[in-house]
Every structure is written in structure tokens, then in C-alpha cells.
Amino acid sequence: MSVVADGPQAQAPVTVPPAISVHGLTKRYGDLVAVDGIDFSVAQGEIFAFLGPNGAGKSTTIKMLCTLAHPTMGQAMVAGMDVATMAKSVRRHIGLVFQEQTLDDQLTAEENLRFHAVLYGVPHRLVEPRIARVLALVALSDRRKDLVSTYSGGMARRLEIARGMLHTPKVLFLDEPTVGLDPQTRALIWEDIQRLRSEEGVTIFLTTHYMDEAEFAERIAIIDHGTIIALDSPDLLKASVGRDTVSIETTDDEAALASLQAAGYTVERSGTGLTAFVPDEEAAVGPIVAAAGVPVRTVRAHRPTLDDVFLHFTGREIREQHGETVPMMARVRGARRS
Amino acid sequence: MTTRSHTAPANPTTSGGTVAPASGPGTLVSDEVRVVGMVWERELIRYVRTRTRIVSGLIQPVLFLFVLGYGMNGLVGTTGGFNFRQFVYPGVVAMSVVMTAMFSALSIVWYREFGFLREMLVAPVSRVSLVLGKTAGGATVAAVQGTIMLVLAPLVGIRLTPLLVVQMIGLELLMAVAMTTFGVFVASRIQKMESFQVVMQMLLLPMLFLSGALFPLNGLPGWLAVITRVNPLTYAVAPFRQVIFAAQHMSPAARSRFPTNVTLFGYALPIGAELTIVIVFALVFFVLAFRGLSRTE
Ligand SMILES: Nc1ncnc2c1ncn2[C@@H]1O[C@H](COP(=O)(O)OP(=O)(O)O)[C@@H](O)[C@H]1O
Ligand SMILES: [Mg+2]
């Protein structure tokens, strides 16, 4: 099986040094092991996602990679520098978007960005062009002079992403960038992320507990209880837990079974009909209906999802843990507005 | 929602500008100075934008000055043409400086709760610059607020001279710096917004009441006298009264009725000693504030 924790080496290009490489990284808080000896590496220019339920250790990992928390054990290199010994240089070369909002909402978007430019030592002559550039990247140019307190949650998030890119970091860390946002806004943020990568060439490390959106990443590490339990591209992860299937019900299942087997399909009887195992469910629907040889009453195509992957490796559904995140964000937002 | 444009940024000639990382790990001094200036500027922008804060920062001292001033007048009476309102005026100016400085410093707790503090703390800059900028900002705002109080002077019969105005602004700045560093230190220890109220009520109000701002410190019972003498605010409030009273035409009777010096073991401290105590206080809390903000997990 390709899904092993030391898989990344297979994919990361060997010639360019990785943007992030982590060995045996561990963080303990007293007796609690928040991150338990993880290993992975992220290639330059890659979009890499940490997927796991609340409390899995995602934010703690980000904090260590960003030098905000000291690793209890292990080593982490970011942009070629050791986070333990070169903290200040690491900070200069990374962009960070925290799980909690960190804008000053009594300042305008532009003022927030200027403040950031000074904190990160962006040379004076580059401040103006960079502000214009990053605001354009997240389509907020026309809201530049508005107070952040007038922004919607999604706009504030995108402004934070723009701010994270202002000083041209080598790696951009996004901790749950889409949490608590509506589906359209989440889609916009994903477009932003893809655009940043293609236009600025930045490496992106993000965390999420939304299964569906982890698919947008090039590689995913599934993390649970502080350990990486699977790491690969979304397609290979899904392939590892089962194959695509097309299930049909026909007027005469016996005849259909014979015809499909004759046509070379692997077919099994399932509850109410037949299930064929195929490499690509979408492409197989038409040919299977045609090859059945008898009238087909229902067709259902299925490809394993990341939910299936998580279930396969942990025996649990990630959805169980969703509950508390959204109300918590709502509380914080409500309080800020008052 | 805004409409999205996928077109290139408006100014393609400059848009490609990548930021050369400034000079490796060691940051330039000029960069740090820029940071101090930016943190300071932000503090001022916020002050100007929150008018309610300016107004509420004025209302409280005005209440003390007029309500308490007239209320106590019947009790205290007038000695040699000098009354309680004139006595309490320097204390009220000091109070407005203290309140504004503490409020500005304690807003750090608010940033912590709502994240903005993180944006500052993860930046590749020295924490010293952040504390310096914050202190300069809080001090400027507090000194402005204290200077606004000067317009009330004629209303209570306090004579302002150019020298006095200069002295007052100087004292306001010094006191504001001391209180902002103290406030930043306290804020660095507070994790929750709720504790903010507790600090204001359990620490700041007693400190103000026991500083000589509102009543003379001579003739207090022994235990109270001790508390007022260990209260650092006492040494910041007294100089205000000294410079203001020095500019008034007061009869000897009024001077002995409303003394200005802090006495320690029966010895009246000169203004220089009081200011030294305030400066030492500010330095100690600057270091503590810096350390308080420097902790990492
Ligand atoms: N500062 C801290 N002190 C103690 N425990 C912590 C701290 N930060 C995180 N934890 C614990 O570590 C675990 C992982 O947390 P976190 O990394 O925030 O998870 P995630 O971001 O995946 O939801 C949780 O059990 C959390 O309670
Ligand atoms: Mg988290």
C-alpha cells in the first residue's frame, strides 16, 4: 500500500530542497501529547493539507513550524532553516494566517497592510506596489480604504490571506482558512489559494477539517491524535481504501451478470442488484449500461471519498467532531462587533 | 460580496516586485525604528477614531473636579482665597492621564482575546520595539488627554503660565510613560477579558484614591499613610500639585492648609526625588512588560 507516513519522499522532487521538512516532531503539554513524532516534507510550490478533526494537533504543528511553540522533540526545517535555532529568519520568510482572526478592525484594510509591511521590513519603495498587488490577488482592491469592522467574515479572511502574502513569503501557512464560512466564500478562498500559488509561486501549507475541500490540495496528510495516519495525493488515498464502483438494478440480473462478465468486468451481486468494480466510475457508467444487455432500471456510481479514507484508517467519521467550531467562531464575531 | 476580477493587478510594471528579504537574521536598527513609529502611529489612529473614548475619558475627571469639588467645598471651606476645587485640580489632571494610559495599555488584553496581538508577536521584530512603540503611543494619547484638561483650569480659578503648561506636559508625559509600561506589564499577565474589570477596580481605583490625587496625604492614620507611601502613583501625583501651586498666588495660610510635598519619615521629598522614583518605576515595568510579552509556549 502506498499510504504510509514516509511516503512524501516518493513525490517530492529530489533536486530542489523541500520547503518544509519535519522529522520526529513532537509537542507535549504536560501529560498530553498534542503532536506525536510526525515526519513529512512539503515540496516547493506544493499545496499541502493537514486534514484531521478538532484536537488532532493541526494548530500545534503550525505553531511549531512558525516558531510560536518550541518542539518538545524532533526537528523541523522551514524554507531551509531550522525553526529551533533560526526563529527570526524563519518568521521573516513565512506568511501566517491563524485560525482566529488577527486583523485590527478599527483600522482600514490598507492600514492593516501598511502595519504588516513595517513589521516585516518590506522596503519602503515596495510597500505601495505590494499592497496593490495582494489586494488585487484577493479581489479587495475596491475595499482598500474601508474599515475592517465593515468587512464580512469571508472578506476579512481574504484580507488576512493577502496580508500573509504581503512580504512575499516562501511558505504560506493557513490554519483552517475556511472554517465557519459559507460554501461560496470557501470556494472563493480556494480560488485565491490556487491563484497565489500559480502567480507568486508560494508553497502553501494549510489545515482543515473539511473533507471535501482537502481534495483541492496536491497532497494530504491525515492526522489524528497527533499522528499522521495517511499521507498521499487525494486520488491515491481514495484508491487505497477501495475502488470506484457502478451499481445497477436491471429487469434481469442473471442475464446482466453474464453479459457483463463476458464483457470483462469484475462484477458482484450486491443487496438489490449488481456492483461492478471499475477504474473510473464516471467513464464506466455508459459502457456498463450498454454491456448489460437487458433494460437497466437504476444506476449508482460511487467513488471513495476522503470520508471513506478517514473512516478506513480511524474507524470513525470525522463529521462527529464538527459541532463546536462554527458556534465558537460565531461567538467571537458577535463579541467583536459589540 | 465584492465582484471578483481575475485580471492582473492594475499596475503590471510594479506588480512583479518581489521583496528582497531584508538583510538576513540581524534586523537593521532603522527597521526597528520604523516599527516603533508604526506601533505609535496605530495607537494615535485608534485614539482619534474612538471619539467615545475621548469623551468618556473627559467626563470622569470633570465629574470629580466639579461634583466632588463643589460637594467637598462646604466641608473644607476656603483658606486664604484657596478652595478644594483648586486643591483637587492637579489630582484630577493626573487621574485623567492615569486612566487614559492604563486604558490604552490594557487594550492589549483585548488584542489578545481577539488575536491582533499575535500579528505583532509573530513578526520578525524585537519585542523591545513593540513595547517602546506601545509605550510611546499610550503616553502620547494620555498626555494629549491630560493637556485637554488644562482648558478647565480657568473655570476652577487656576492660573496658567506658559512655563506651567510646559511643565505640565512634561509631567504628563513622564507619568503616562510610567503608567503605560505598568499597564502593559499587567496586560501581559492577564489572559481573559473578565480579569480586565477586576484589575481596573481592585488595582487602579485604589491606587488612584490612595495617591493624594483627591485628598491631602498628611494627617492620615499610620497604616493608611504607609499604603500611600508605597503607592508609586503618590510620587507621580505630587509633582503636578507642586508645579501648579508654585504658579499660583497663594497666601502662606493656604500653603500650609494645602501642602504639596510627600513626607517620608517626616522628611519632605524634593520634586527631583519624586521624579526619580517615577522614572525607576517606569524602567522596572518596561523590563517586566518586555519579559511578559516575550514568553513563548
Ligand atoms: N497551549 C496548550 N496547552 C495545553 N494543551 C494544548 C495547548 N494547545 C493545544 N493543546 C491541546 O493539544 C491538542 C491539539 O490541539 P490543536 O493543535 O489545537 O488541534 P487542532 O488544531 O487539530 O484542532 C488538543 O488536545 C488541545 O487541547
Ligand atoms: Mg486548530
XYZ file of C-alpha atoms and ligand atoms in Angstrom:
663
model
C 0.000 0.000 0.000
C 1.254 3.431 -0.892
C -0.283 5.069 2.131
C 2.477 5.229 4.649
C 3.706 8.105 6.704
C 7.066 8.276 4.974
C 5.502 8.474 1.531
C 6.351 12.063 0.594
C 9.902 11.324 -0.481
C 8.426 9.381 -3.350
C 6.847 12.542 -4.715
C 8.901 15.474 -3.551
C 11.442 16.405 -6.230
C 14.904 15.378 -5.111
C 16.841 18.187 -6.722
C 15.136 21.204 -5.065
C 15.349 21.252 -1.273
C 11.907 20.866 0.279
C 10.050 23.942 1.556
C 9.257 22.116 4.776
C 10.809 19.008 6.212
C 9.915 17.555 9.549
C 11.422 14.663 11.492
C 10.018 13.167 14.663
C 8.321 16.422 15.577
C 6.676 16.157 18.994
C 4.865 18.581 21.272
C 3.771 17.733 24.788
C 1.638 19.896 27.029
C 2.186 18.271 30.410
C 0.899 14.732 30.022
C -0.948 15.485 26.837
C 0.878 14.617 23.623
C -0.564 17.109 21.147
C 1.778 16.111 18.302
C 3.402 12.715 18.444
C 6.564 12.262 16.402
C 5.403 13.212 12.919
C 7.527 13.062 9.749
C 6.728 14.670 6.419
C 8.096 17.010 3.832
C 6.497 19.523 1.501
C 7.994 20.362 -1.888
C 8.464 23.947 -3.026
C 5.367 25.285 -4.710
C 3.189 22.486 -3.417
C -0.277 22.857 -1.873
C -0.201 20.559 1.126
C -3.078 19.992 3.535
C -3.284 18.696 7.070
C -6.657 17.069 7.465
C -7.993 15.993 10.829
C -10.703 16.519 13.434
C -10.605 19.186 16.152
C -7.872 18.496 18.663
C -5.864 16.351 16.229
C -2.798 18.565 16.583
C -3.035 20.647 13.408
C -2.714 24.072 15.004
C 0.029 22.861 17.312
C 2.015 21.640 14.302
C 1.586 25.006 12.585
C 2.670 26.812 15.738
C 5.872 24.787 15.872
C 6.597 25.316 12.178
C 6.055 29.050 12.660
C 8.308 29.184 15.750
C 5.433 30.107 18.042
C 5.802 26.964 20.114
C 9.002 25.091 20.920
C 9.024 21.456 19.800
C 9.404 19.077 22.732
C 11.374 16.769 20.449
C 12.270 16.379 16.817
C 13.345 18.754 14.101
C 11.604 20.998 11.615
C 13.141 22.917 8.727
C 11.134 25.637 7.027
C 12.495 27.389 3.916
C 15.795 25.669 4.619
C 16.090 26.975 8.190
C 15.771 25.193 11.493
C 12.790 26.534 13.431
C 14.550 25.950 16.748
C 17.737 27.884 16.031
C 16.764 30.425 13.362
C 13.356 31.502 14.563
C 13.597 35.110 13.442
C 14.707 34.270 9.906
C 12.015 31.647 9.646
C 9.395 34.224 10.635
C 10.636 36.627 8.021
C 10.169 34.068 5.268
C 6.764 32.720 6.139
C 3.269 34.104 5.921
C 0.755 33.149 8.535
C -2.994 33.135 8.692
C -4.195 31.997 12.084
C -7.296 30.093 12.918
C -8.531 33.130 14.860
C -8.859 36.449 13.089
C -5.913 38.757 13.764
C -6.846 41.963 11.971
C -7.271 45.285 13.731
C -10.828 46.080 12.822
C -10.571 49.728 13.813
C -8.063 50.201 11.010
C -8.730 50.140 7.285
C -7.528 47.305 5.087
C -4.736 49.489 3.812
C -3.640 50.491 7.316
C -3.565 46.871 8.403
C -1.369 46.058 5.413
C 0.941 49.019 6.000
C 1.381 47.996 9.574
C 2.285 44.493 8.456
C 4.707 45.799 5.823
C 6.632 47.673 8.505
C 6.613 44.724 10.900
C 8.107 42.549 8.172
C 10.632 45.099 6.977
C 9.256 45.436 3.445
C 11.443 48.108 1.819
C 9.712 51.450 1.568
C 9.533 51.624 -2.219
C 7.909 48.175 -2.423
C 5.175 48.787 0.132
C 2.746 50.519 -2.213
C 3.104 48.111 -5.166
C 2.857 45.087 -2.886
C -0.297 46.385 -1.187
C -1.901 46.990 -4.585
C -0.780 43.581 -5.755
C -2.001 41.476 -2.829
C -5.324 43.299 -2.652
C -5.815 42.567 -6.345
C -4.938 38.916 -5.768
C -7.871 38.542 -3.376
C -10.146 40.973 -5.276
C -10.393 43.500 -2.458
C -8.838 46.492 -4.232
C -12.079 48.449 -4.129
C -12.426 47.980 -0.347
C -8.939 49.193 0.406
C -9.966 52.318 2.344
C -12.753 50.667 4.315
C -12.528 49.874 7.997
C -12.100 46.175 8.600
C -15.043 46.338 11.006
C -17.276 46.766 7.944
C -15.973 43.570 6.316
C -17.856 40.284 6.188
C -16.196 37.229 7.704
C -15.136 35.966 4.294
C -13.667 39.300 3.242
C -11.716 39.568 6.473
C -10.308 36.104 5.897
C -9.237 37.011 2.390
C -7.657 40.210 3.617
C -5.684 38.133 6.098
C -4.527 35.874 3.285
C -3.464 38.950 1.310
C -1.617 40.237 4.355
C 0.128 36.906 4.779
C 1.456 37.286 1.215
C 2.470 40.938 1.527
C 6.131 40.321 2.375
C 6.490 37.675 -0.363
C 6.943 34.685 1.949
C 8.367 31.405 0.722
C 5.786 29.396 2.617
C 2.257 30.480 3.472
C 0.642 28.773 6.468
C -3.128 28.819 6.653
C -4.764 27.376 9.753
C -8.353 26.411 8.917
C -8.710 29.241 6.395
C -12.294 28.367 5.523
C -13.711 27.417 8.899
C -17.111 28.878 9.652
C -17.601 30.334 6.163
C -20.410 29.627 3.733
C -19.734 27.333 0.746
C -19.466 30.137 -1.837
C -16.934 32.018 0.233
C -14.998 28.825 0.820
C -14.845 28.301 -2.933
C -13.581 31.874 -3.425
C -10.872 31.318 -0.846
C -9.784 28.190 -2.645
C -9.556 30.159 -5.865
C -7.411 32.712 -4.007
C -5.124 29.973 -2.758
C -4.682 28.457 -6.208
C -4.029 31.887 -7.689
C -1.402 32.714 -5.065
C 0.390 29.525 -5.838
C 0.334 29.973 -9.596
C 1.131 33.707 -9.637
C 3.509 34.025 -6.691
C 4.902 30.504 -6.641
C 4.462 30.256 -2.896
C 4.364 26.917 -1.072
C 1.100 26.503 0.788
C 0.592 24.520 3.979
C -2.941 24.527 5.247
C -5.096 22.697 7.715
C -8.745 21.860 7.513
C -11.268 19.512 8.963
C -13.483 19.730 5.902
C -13.031 16.507 3.945
C -14.487 17.851 0.742
C -12.079 20.742 0.434
C -8.951 18.806 1.291
C -9.330 17.402 -2.207
C -8.058 20.676 -3.635
C -4.655 20.057 -2.121
C -1.999 18.189 -4.054
C -1.125 16.029 -1.100
C -2.911 15.429 2.163
C -1.653 14.213 5.496
C -4.455 12.800 7.593
C -3.724 13.499 11.220
C -5.493 12.082 14.252
C -4.442 12.123 17.911
C -1.167 13.807 16.968
C -0.004 11.199 14.465
C -0.079 11.119 10.694
C -2.097 8.086 9.749
C -2.008 8.509 5.986
C -0.212 10.759 3.543
C -0.619 10.889 -0.210
C -2.427 12.616 -3.042
C -6.226 12.672 -2.662
C -6.656 10.256 -5.565
C -4.171 7.729 -4.281
C -5.588 7.970 -0.762
C -9.035 7.239 -2.069
C -7.776 4.461 -4.296
C -6.108 2.872 -1.294
C -9.374 2.281 0.522
C -11.330 0.807 -2.353
C -12.127 1.088 -5.994
C -14.747 3.015 -7.906
C -17.980 1.117 -8.283
C -21.010 1.275 -10.528
C -24.101 -0.402 -9.083
C -27.090 -1.225 -11.276
C -30.527 -2.772 -10.933
C -31.928 -4.417 -14.021
C -35.030 -6.270 -15.103
C -32.977 -9.484 -15.259
C -29.886 -9.512 -13.034
C -28.872 -13.064 -14.048
C -28.610 -12.138 -17.704
C -26.889 -8.843 -16.930
C -24.298 -10.578 -14.722
C -23.434 -12.995 -17.500
C -23.186 -10.276 -20.154
C -21.014 -8.012 -18.005
C -18.651 -10.832 -17.081
C -18.423 -11.768 -20.723
C -17.503 -8.142 -21.452
C -14.606 -8.446 -18.999
C -15.997 -6.583 -15.960
C -15.439 -7.668 -12.359
C -18.995 -7.891 -11.087
C -20.539 -8.996 -7.797
C -24.085 -9.454 -6.652
C -24.949 -6.791 -4.122
C -28.064 -6.230 -1.971
C -30.601 -5.338 -4.618
C -28.609 -5.667 -7.802
C -25.089 -5.876 -9.217
C -21.921 -3.951 -8.441
C -19.104 -3.611 -10.951
C -15.592 -2.556 -9.871
C -14.107 -0.100 -12.334
C -11.090 2.193 -12.611
C -13.172 5.315 -13.209
C -16.829 5.341 -12.228
C -17.892 8.293 -14.389
C -16.457 6.875 -17.583
C -17.775 3.392 -16.874
C -21.477 4.201 -16.459
C -22.281 4.365 -20.163
C -20.391 1.240 -21.257
C -21.809 -0.805 -18.357
C -25.395 0.151 -19.129
C -24.738 -0.773 -22.758
C -22.973 -4.048 -21.906
C -25.696 -5.234 -19.511
C -27.747 -6.364 -22.481
C -31.054 -6.012 -20.602
C -33.005 -2.874 -19.605
C -31.359 -1.106 -16.650
C -33.692 0.391 -14.012
C -31.276 2.282 -11.720
C -27.614 3.252 -11.859
C -25.497 4.469 -8.985
C -21.827 5.362 -9.441
C -19.579 5.767 -6.409
C -16.000 6.840 -5.885
C -14.459 6.534 -2.421
C -14.350 9.913 -0.675
C -11.909 11.210 1.874
C -14.619 10.462 4.419
C -14.214 6.814 3.457
C -10.445 7.218 3.815
C -10.743 8.705 7.282
C -13.231 6.048 8.307
C -10.962 3.359 6.951
C -7.921 4.498 8.915
C -9.569 5.542 12.162
C -12.784 3.577 12.292
C -14.623 6.869 12.921
C -16.277 9.537 10.846
C -14.621 12.935 11.002
C -18.041 14.564 10.948
C -18.708 13.587 14.550
C -16.346 16.244 15.766
C -17.579 19.101 13.610
C -20.105 20.544 16.004
C -18.319 23.079 18.118
C -16.246 25.023 15.610
C -18.915 27.116 13.981
C -20.680 28.344 17.127
C -17.321 29.276 18.595
C -16.485 31.489 15.627
C -19.937 32.996 15.820
C -19.341 33.881 19.457
C -16.070 35.605 18.761
C -17.510 37.544 15.841
C -20.532 38.596 17.834
C -18.307 39.885 20.598
C -16.028 41.821 18.242
C -18.901 43.703 16.729
C -20.261 44.945 20.035
C -19.647 40.372 -1.597
C -17.299 42.066 -3.965
C -17.180 41.086 -7.565
C -14.134 39.092 -8.396
C -11.754 40.019 -11.100
C -9.219 37.594 -12.381
C -7.355 40.173 -14.318
C -3.834 41.138 -13.487
C -3.319 43.914 -10.957
C -3.766 47.458 -12.170
C -0.105 48.276 -12.351
C 1.763 45.469 -14.087
C 5.087 47.267 -14.118
C 5.405 47.261 -10.358
C 3.310 44.233 -9.530
C 6.051 41.722 -10.042
C 8.222 43.367 -7.405
C 9.355 40.681 -5.046
C 10.504 41.675 -1.630
C 14.133 41.044 -1.043
C 14.310 39.707 2.496
C 15.871 42.468 4.490
C 19.398 41.644 5.480
C 19.268 38.169 6.930
C 18.673 37.380 10.573
C 20.018 40.555 12.152
C 17.455 43.286 11.664
C 18.562 46.802 10.868
C 18.179 49.423 13.555
C 16.303 51.624 11.074
C 13.765 48.832 10.599
C 13.174 48.668 14.325
C 12.752 52.438 14.481
C 10.159 52.141 11.721
C 8.348 49.551 13.827
C 8.314 51.794 16.906
C 6.901 54.600 14.758
C 4.243 52.373 13.232
C 3.039 50.983 16.576
C 2.919 54.550 17.885
C 1.017 55.784 14.843
C -1.510 52.991 15.124
C -2.185 53.928 18.737
C -2.897 57.502 17.677
C -5.137 56.468 14.791
C -7.178 54.356 17.157
C -7.398 57.162 19.701
C -8.626 59.671 17.148
C -11.121 57.176 15.761
C -12.745 56.288 19.054
C -14.359 59.584 20.000
C -16.389 57.901 22.708
C -13.145 57.094 24.460
C -12.003 60.703 24.349
C -15.320 61.924 25.682
C -15.656 59.298 28.408
C -12.048 59.940 29.346
C -13.058 63.555 29.970
C -16.338 63.003 31.724
C -14.912 61.160 34.692
C -12.317 63.803 35.654
C -14.838 66.574 35.054
C -17.224 64.839 37.439
C -14.539 64.605 40.053
C -13.498 68.184 39.542
C -16.915 69.805 39.696
C -19.133 67.421 41.596
C -16.583 66.420 44.182
C -15.068 69.886 44.053
C -18.319 71.672 44.932
C -19.506 68.886 47.199
C -16.445 68.944 49.402
C -16.132 72.686 49.359
C -18.704 73.174 52.097
C -16.733 70.831 54.321
C -13.260 72.084 53.537
C -14.065 75.757 53.133
C -11.829 78.464 51.713
C -8.485 79.291 53.208
C -6.774 82.478 52.104
C -8.857 82.554 48.899
C -7.939 78.970 48.031
C -10.547 76.197 47.947
C -10.915 72.455 47.464
C -11.530 72.668 43.724
C -8.161 74.310 43.278
C -6.600 71.722 45.532
C -8.102 68.775 43.667
C -7.453 70.114 40.151
C -3.862 68.765 39.823
C -5.055 65.398 41.090
C -7.814 65.291 38.525
C -5.401 66.078 35.689
C -3.171 63.259 36.956
C -6.171 60.949 37.127
C -7.130 61.567 33.527
C -3.567 60.801 32.447
C -3.508 57.606 34.512
C -6.855 56.390 33.251
C -6.043 57.048 29.595
C -2.607 55.421 29.816
C -3.920 52.345 31.606
C -6.800 52.004 29.211
C -4.518 52.179 26.220
C -2.127 49.633 27.735
C -4.821 47.257 28.831
C -6.243 47.188 25.325
C -3.518 44.574 24.831
C -5.789 42.177 26.685
C -8.414 42.949 24.120
C -5.998 42.262 21.266
C -5.018 39.029 22.906
C -8.618 37.946 23.100
C -9.246 38.931 19.507
C -5.991 37.893 18.007
C -4.347 41.108 16.888
C -1.598 40.741 19.471
C -0.472 37.642 17.597
C 0.057 39.568 14.407
C 2.548 41.708 16.309
C 4.188 38.969 18.333
C 4.987 36.657 15.411
C 6.558 39.405 13.377
C 10.335 39.186 12.957
C 10.922 42.275 15.066
C 12.244 42.861 18.528
C 9.708 42.865 21.334
C 11.538 45.889 22.683
C 10.375 47.853 19.639
C 6.804 46.744 20.193
C 6.824 47.736 23.862
C 8.563 51.017 23.034
C 6.030 51.856 20.333
C 3.145 50.881 22.552
C 4.530 52.934 25.430
C 5.160 55.952 23.223
C 1.663 55.668 21.756
C -0.101 55.245 25.086
C 1.941 58.051 26.595
C 1.196 60.450 23.748
C -2.502 59.764 23.915
C -2.545 60.129 27.699
C -0.576 63.359 27.571
C -2.976 64.748 24.964
C -5.894 63.838 27.180
C -4.195 65.466 30.173
C -3.458 68.595 28.170
C -7.088 68.880 27.136
C -7.791 69.090 30.880
C -5.804 72.320 31.019
C -8.713 74.192 29.437
C -10.657 73.581 32.646
C -8.068 75.399 34.741
C -9.582 78.916 34.433
C -13.002 77.525 35.364
C -11.762 76.491 38.798
C -9.578 79.521 39.308
C -6.188 78.029 38.447
C -3.798 80.455 36.795
C -1.867 79.017 33.826
C 1.504 80.415 32.811
C 3.468 79.345 29.718
C 6.089 77.783 31.967
C 3.412 75.872 33.865
C 1.913 74.494 30.641
C 5.335 73.237 29.561
C 5.972 71.723 32.991
C 2.560 70.060 32.986
C 3.040 68.492 29.567
C 6.432 67.183 30.667
C 4.984 65.687 33.830
C 2.058 64.215 31.919
C 4.415 62.506 29.502
C 6.548 61.067 32.286
C 3.563 59.848 34.245
C 1.937 58.451 31.101
C 5.081 56.512 30.190
C 5.246 55.041 33.693
C 1.585 54.081 33.700
C 1.670 52.633 30.182
C 4.620 50.364 30.946
C 2.909 49.341 34.166
C -0.315 48.708 32.225
C 1.454 46.708 29.503
C 3.043 44.563 32.190
C -0.313 43.945 33.876
C -1.905 43.242 30.486
C 0.794 40.725 29.619
C -0.247 38.751 32.702
C -3.970 38.899 32.041
C -5.350 36.200 29.793
C -9.061 36.933 29.985
C -11.193 39.952 29.269
C -13.084 39.455 32.537
C -9.910 39.990 34.549
C -9.665 43.417 32.959
C -12.544 44.786 35.050
C -11.100 43.200 38.150
C -7.746 44.894 37.560
C -9.400 48.241 36.966
C -11.389 48.003 40.182
C -9.032 46.172 42.510
C -5.801 47.806 41.427
C -6.286 51.039 39.568
C -9.027 52.694 41.626
C -7.335 52.005 44.996
C -4.064 53.263 43.553
C -5.758 56.461 42.432
C -7.627 57.022 45.676
C -4.526 56.417 47.749
C -2.258 58.631 45.677
C -3.146 62.010 47.120
C -4.989 62.952 43.950
C -8.231 63.608 45.795
C -7.218 64.379 49.380
C -4.086 65.527 51.181
C -1.852 62.767 52.467
C -0.791 64.472 55.660
C -2.505 63.620 58.920
C -3.610 60.144 57.812
C -3.685 57.260 60.303
C -0.417 55.338 60.317
C -1.462 52.275 58.309
C -3.054 54.414 55.595
C -0.018 56.663 55.478
C 2.149 53.595 54.862
C -0.034 52.404 51.998
C 0.009 55.818 50.331
C 3.805 55.973 50.630
C 4.347 52.592 48.932
C 1.903 53.514 46.191
C 4.089 54.648 43.288
C 1.319 56.900 41.956
C 1.771 59.110 45.008
C 5.132 60.222 43.664
C 3.679 60.938 40.236
C 0.737 62.961 41.531
C 2.645 65.199 43.958
C 4.802 66.942 41.306
C 1.650 68.064 39.455
C 0.427 69.798 42.564
C 3.842 71.259 43.267
C 4.287 72.892 39.871
C 0.697 74.101 39.698
C 0.714 75.578 43.185
C 4.062 77.204 42.545
C 2.423 79.206 39.773
C -0.460 80.422 41.945
C -0.553 83.474 44.147
C -1.266 81.749 47.438
C -1.201 83.107 50.948
C 1.036 81.353 53.478
C -2.129 80.207 55.247
C -3.362 78.498 52.079
C 0.037 76.913 51.548
C 0.055 75.346 54.961
C -3.600 74.297 54.663
C -2.965 72.546 51.314
C 0.531 71.084 51.438
C 2.063 69.688 48.276
C 5.079 67.635 49.277
C 5.082 63.961 50.125
C 6.677 63.415 53.504
C 8.662 60.289 54.090
C 9.765 59.640 57.718
C 8.945 63.285 58.477
C 11.160 64.484 55.636
C 9.568 66.335 52.716
C 10.746 64.840 49.421
C 12.043 67.301 46.824
C 10.441 67.109 43.387
C 13.635 65.598 41.948
C 13.389 62.612 44.293
C 9.759 62.065 43.371
C 10.524 62.174 39.656
C 13.428 59.764 40.148
C 11.085 57.307 41.831
C 8.677 57.580 38.883
C 11.491 57.072 36.369
C 12.796 53.992 38.195
C 9.241 52.674 38.355
C 8.862 53.178 34.592
C 12.160 51.427 33.825
C 11.391 48.446 36.049
C 7.990 47.965 34.466
C 9.376 48.465 30.980
C 11.659 45.481 31.545
C 8.857 43.469 33.122
C 6.484 44.359 30.291
C 9.065 43.267 27.744
C 9.591 39.978 29.579
C 5.861 39.475 29.971
C 5.375 39.710 26.227
C 8.390 37.578 25.364
C 7.149 34.268 26.624
C 6.677 31.506 24.059
C 4.955 28.193 24.615
N -1.366 25.709 24.871
C -1.871 24.493 25.111
N -1.833 23.958 26.344
C -2.334 22.731 26.588
N -2.896 21.955 25.673
C -2.977 22.409 24.416
C -2.474 23.708 24.061
N -2.681 23.901 22.743
C -3.296 22.791 22.293
N -3.471 21.897 23.288
C -4.083 20.578 23.148
O -3.395 19.876 22.143
C -4.299 19.128 21.343
C -4.154 19.523 19.899
O -4.662 20.836 19.743
P -4.641 21.607 18.357
O -3.293 21.502 17.773
O -5.177 22.965 18.619
O -5.680 20.781 17.499
P -6.368 21.137 16.105
O -5.808 22.422 15.619
O -6.071 19.990 15.224
O -7.837 21.248 16.378
C -5.686 19.381 21.919
O -5.996 18.298 22.771
C -5.517 20.648 22.681
O -6.405 20.682 23.761
Mg -6.771 24.177 15.236
